[in-house]
Amino acid sequence: MKELSLNILDIAKNSVKAKATQVCVTLNETDDTFEMIISDNGCGMKQDFLKTVTDPFSTTRTTRKVGMGIPFLKLAAEQTGGSFGITSVHESESEEHGTETRAFFHKNSVDFTPLGDIISTVITLIQGSPDIRWIFRHSMPDKEVALDTDELRAVLGDDVPLDNIEVIMWIKGYLEEAYAQSE
Amino acid sequence: MKSLAELAAIKEKMQSKVVLREGSSDIRVVVGMATCGIAAGARPILNAFVEQVNKEGLSDKVMVTQTGCIGICQYEPVVEVFEAGKEKVTYVKMTEDKVKEIVEKHLKGGKVIEEYTISKV
């Protein structure tokens, strides 16, 4: 992946597939470090499967027998001297089920992949799954950018879906302005 | 600053159209967005379709959606066009320039661009 924002898109799609109704994408950035946490309330994974998810030959795909999403993210984090972790509670185990994927990066490493176009990732996720509650928060040393689709839905009501093109363009403009502020 | 009032205005404007929209999309554009598609550049393709369809005023006729792996990863980014009563068209190795052309000639003009389809690679 050329940008970390593409890894985020890819991993968050797993939450969509796990039938989550709420997905949090949290980015914590300091001058030297970058942490991403993607957590959902989806169906979760059984412990046996969870142990194998960092193995490329473990996948839920039906088109082939390899799954590269999680191995790509793990590699991207570990090649900077950072770390990767994933925890999950399967729906058969508890009412409080879901998955949390966490990756930690050292930004000063030559192997750190830049975040890239995170705004495109956020609008792609909302466009693809407008019925999920997306909670995005990006903390940076000097500011914070946040978006909770429930707040948008409160204004739009039930008749206008979040994947409406004008709504998507509004979200894009909103995030662009939020990122541009005090820079 | 973008305000929630603007969003409320969008709602007002849309409410009159909503009834019409229901089930009225004749064409469905599906972009493959699994790991293979994303790594090959599907994200800008998806967003280019969303923007071009809107720009050409086709939002009522064309629905742009995402799917997982279509199964031909070596040809990603892959886009499928479904139209009622017609055979599915599969465009491969997509670029943003191809998106513009496909929206204009195929989605708007009704003419499949054969040279971009999987049968020509």
XYZ file of C-alpha atoms in Angstrom:
304
model
C 0.000 0.000 0.000
C 1.345 3.406 -0.949
C -0.452 5.292 1.827
C -1.479 4.328 5.359
C -4.906 5.767 4.591
C -5.317 2.870 2.131
C -4.510 0.355 4.883
C -7.132 2.094 7.027
C -9.706 1.777 4.231
C -8.830 -1.889 3.793
C -8.985 -2.781 7.512
C -12.196 -0.800 8.100
C -13.795 -2.819 5.287
C -13.313 -5.894 7.515
C -15.575 -4.209 10.081
C -18.191 -3.672 7.369
C -17.963 -7.343 6.437
C -18.318 -8.284 10.126
C -21.722 -6.519 10.022
C -20.724 -3.801 12.459
C -23.240 -1.016 13.056
C -20.607 1.250 14.567
C -16.960 1.656 13.585
C -14.440 3.982 15.233
C -11.353 5.062 13.324
C -9.016 6.779 15.767
C -5.661 8.247 14.793
C -3.331 9.539 17.498
C -0.398 11.423 16.138
C 2.515 13.049 17.957
C 5.607 14.637 16.434
C 7.352 11.252 16.401
C 4.673 8.589 16.525
C 1.482 7.590 14.776
C -1.109 5.216 16.186
C -4.228 3.916 14.455
C -7.028 2.088 16.192
C -9.975 0.663 14.276
C -12.649 -0.776 16.540
C -16.084 -2.128 15.719
C -19.088 -3.878 17.223
C -19.210 -6.493 14.475
C -19.518 -10.267 14.868
C -15.909 -10.655 16.041
C -13.677 -13.671 15.514
C -13.303 -16.922 17.378
C -9.999 -17.231 19.243
C -8.758 -20.011 16.930
C -9.240 -17.845 13.848
C -7.883 -14.741 15.589
C -4.557 -16.528 16.147
C -4.190 -17.037 12.409
C -5.223 -13.641 11.021
C -1.711 -12.271 10.613
C -0.915 -15.249 8.390
C -1.439 -14.381 4.707
C -2.785 -17.879 4.128
C -5.665 -17.184 6.454
C -8.666 -15.473 4.894
C -12.436 -15.296 4.715
C -12.192 -14.705 0.985
C -13.995 -17.098 -1.241
C -12.217 -16.060 -4.431
C -8.787 -17.340 -3.348
C -6.896 -18.702 -0.397
C -4.777 -15.710 0.619
C -5.714 -12.560 2.547
C -3.166 -9.761 2.576
C -4.977 -6.932 4.381
C -3.863 -7.563 7.955
C -0.367 -8.851 7.033
C 0.193 -5.625 5.012
C -0.711 -3.418 7.980
C 1.376 -5.492 10.414
C 4.375 -5.216 8.098
C 3.881 -1.462 7.616
C 3.911 -0.939 11.404
C 6.709 -3.333 12.278
C 9.045 -2.069 9.568
C 9.114 1.296 11.384
C 10.052 -0.420 14.665
C 6.426 -0.129 15.770
C 3.910 -2.746 16.736
C 0.640 -4.378 15.720
C -2.107 -5.956 17.772
C -5.600 -7.274 17.272
C -8.182 -8.325 19.853
C -11.615 -9.722 19.221
C -14.644 -11.109 20.999
C -16.871 -13.386 18.936
C -20.627 -12.925 19.108
C -21.012 -16.469 20.495
C -18.852 -15.518 23.485
C -20.421 -12.284 24.710
C -23.029 -9.628 24.021
C -20.169 -7.134 23.901
C -18.629 -8.483 20.722
C -16.389 -6.797 18.202
C -12.836 -6.375 17.014
C -10.119 -3.835 17.685
C -7.104 -3.531 15.415
C -4.246 -1.347 16.555
C -1.035 -0.389 14.785
C 1.737 1.794 16.122
C 4.354 3.505 13.945
C 7.555 5.486 14.426
C 7.255 8.408 12.029
C 10.972 9.084 11.843
C 11.759 5.672 10.410
C 12.724 5.727 6.733
C 10.205 2.916 6.276
C 7.254 4.930 7.615
C 4.502 5.076 4.999
C 2.870 8.526 4.889
C -0.804 8.763 5.841
C -1.792 10.125 2.423
C -5.310 11.118 1.479
C -7.241 10.253 4.637
C -10.205 12.392 3.573
C -10.760 10.143 0.542
C -10.668 7.118 2.814
C -13.310 8.566 5.154
C -15.688 9.552 2.355
C -15.160 6.204 0.605
C -16.123 4.373 3.799
C -19.240 6.501 4.325
C -20.233 6.232 0.643
C -19.816 2.463 0.738
C -21.675 1.878 4.006
C -23.926 4.858 4.716
C -25.949 3.018 7.349
C -23.010 2.399 9.667
C -22.233 4.939 12.371
C -18.695 6.101 11.534
C -16.775 7.849 14.293
C -13.556 9.346 12.994
C -11.070 11.187 15.162
C -7.569 12.334 14.221
C -5.561 13.955 17.018
C -2.478 15.824 15.943
C 0.027 17.775 18.064
C -1.631 21.097 17.210
C -5.253 20.193 16.500
C -7.952 17.586 16.222
C -10.238 16.663 13.309
C -13.368 14.701 14.179
C -16.514 13.482 12.471
C -19.412 11.423 13.849
C -21.963 10.436 11.204
C -24.693 10.264 13.870
C -24.470 14.046 14.182
C -24.981 14.381 10.430
C -27.846 11.918 10.503
C -29.521 13.946 13.252
C -29.649 16.899 10.838
C -30.513 14.928 7.702
C -33.230 12.748 9.223
C -34.182 9.369 7.762
C -35.029 10.514 4.237
C -31.637 11.645 2.984
C -29.004 8.882 3.003
C -25.388 9.710 3.832
C -24.276 8.412 0.438
C -26.235 11.164 -1.277
C -23.667 12.885 -3.494
C -24.283 16.352 -2.083
C -23.891 15.028 1.446
C -20.651 13.266 0.480
C -19.338 16.503 -1.059
C -20.312 18.393 2.097
C -18.399 15.887 4.247
C -15.383 16.201 1.941
C -15.469 20.005 2.186
C -15.989 19.866 5.945
C -12.933 17.648 6.464
C -10.801 19.692 4.060
C -11.584 22.841 6.026
C -10.984 21.134 9.363
C -7.551 19.913 8.216
C -6.638 23.282 6.705
C -7.363 25.174 9.916
C -4.416 26.551 11.896
C -1.880 24.955 9.599
C -16.458 26.994 7.961
C -18.854 24.338 6.631
C -21.933 24.495 8.810
C -24.648 22.026 9.721
C -27.079 24.619 8.345
C -25.745 23.826 4.860
C -26.475 20.190 5.524
C -30.021 21.067 6.549
C -30.385 22.964 3.262
C -29.296 19.849 1.351
C -31.984 17.913 3.208
C -34.689 20.436 2.217
C -33.597 20.264 -1.387
C -33.442 16.470 -1.458
C -36.765 15.756 0.168
C -38.658 16.671 -2.967
C -36.506 14.300 -5.019
C -36.389 11.344 -2.656
C -39.626 9.764 -3.753
C -38.490 9.815 -7.367
C -35.115 8.279 -6.626
C -36.421 5.155 -4.998
C -35.625 2.247 -7.304
C -35.146 4.485 -10.273
C -31.442 3.849 -10.862
C -31.252 2.055 -14.205
C -27.481 1.634 -14.183
C -25.332 0.281 -11.398
C -21.575 0.908 -11.405
C -19.710 -1.443 -9.054
C -16.073 -0.838 -8.070
C -14.007 -3.720 -6.635
C -12.684 -2.539 -3.280
C -10.979 -5.505 -1.598
C -7.277 -5.405 -0.630
C -6.288 -6.121 -4.248
C -8.440 -3.308 -5.652
C -7.430 -0.776 -3.003
C -3.723 -1.540 -3.475
C -4.102 -1.119 -7.244
C -5.749 2.297 -6.911
C -9.499 1.673 -6.672
C -10.152 4.480 -4.182
C -9.571 7.388 -6.599
C -11.509 5.459 -9.278
C -14.538 5.154 -6.995
C -14.374 8.818 -6.056
C -13.926 9.863 -9.690
C -17.098 7.937 -10.625
C -19.049 9.550 -7.769
C -17.909 13.029 -8.830
C -18.272 12.575 -12.601
C -21.731 11.016 -12.338
C -22.807 14.013 -10.283
C -21.123 16.480 -12.629
C -22.871 15.017 -15.675
C -26.214 15.154 -13.857
C -26.663 11.381 -13.903
C -27.245 10.897 -10.148
C -30.861 9.861 -10.654
C -30.010 7.303 -13.301
C -26.699 5.854 -12.118
C -25.853 4.324 -8.754
C -22.188 3.952 -7.797
C -21.463 1.176 -5.291
C -18.557 -0.810 -3.870
C -17.966 -4.531 -3.643
C -15.261 -6.933 -2.482
C -12.897 -8.939 -4.651
C -14.301 -9.639 -8.111
C -11.739 -12.411 -8.635
C -9.494 -11.017 -11.370
C -6.974 -9.180 -9.184
C -4.348 -8.930 -11.940
C -6.694 -6.597 -13.835
C -7.500 -4.275 -10.898
C -8.843 -1.664 -10.578
C -11.911 -3.428 -11.963
C -15.312 -1.835 -12.525
C -18.534 -3.620 -13.501
C -21.470 -1.862 -15.141
C -24.900 -3.473 -14.721
C -27.855 -2.295 -16.731
C -31.298 -3.871 -16.748
C -31.813 -6.054 -19.813
C -28.189 -5.778 -20.946
C -25.126 -7.915 -20.487
C -22.716 -6.940 -17.712
C -19.732 -4.883 -18.886
C -16.395 -5.367 -17.080
C -13.846 -2.561 -17.397
C -10.293 -3.386 -16.297
C -7.048 -1.595 -15.372
C -9.032 1.541 -14.731
C -7.593 5.052 -14.643
C -9.242 8.378 -13.816
C -9.098 9.353 -17.502
C -10.961 6.175 -18.426
C -13.597 7.039 -15.801
C -14.331 10.372 -17.497
C -14.649 8.687 -20.876
C -16.850 5.869 -19.568
C -19.197 8.295 -17.791
C -19.512 10.409 -20.905
C -19.710 7.767 -23.633
C -21.168 4.733 -21.868
C -23.252 5.931 -18.914
C -24.475 9.046 -20.663
C -24.224 8.068 -24.318
C -25.072 4.368 -23.995
C -22.046 3.171 -25.972
C -19.749 0.558 -24.415
C -16.032 1.388 -24.802
C -14.864 -2.035 -25.954
C -11.132 -1.340 -25.800
C -11.268 -0.871 -22.009
C -13.226 -4.050 -21.335
C -11.815 -7.361 -20.169
C -12.440 -8.993 -23.536
C -9.779 -6.741 -25.097
C -6.855 -7.459 -22.726
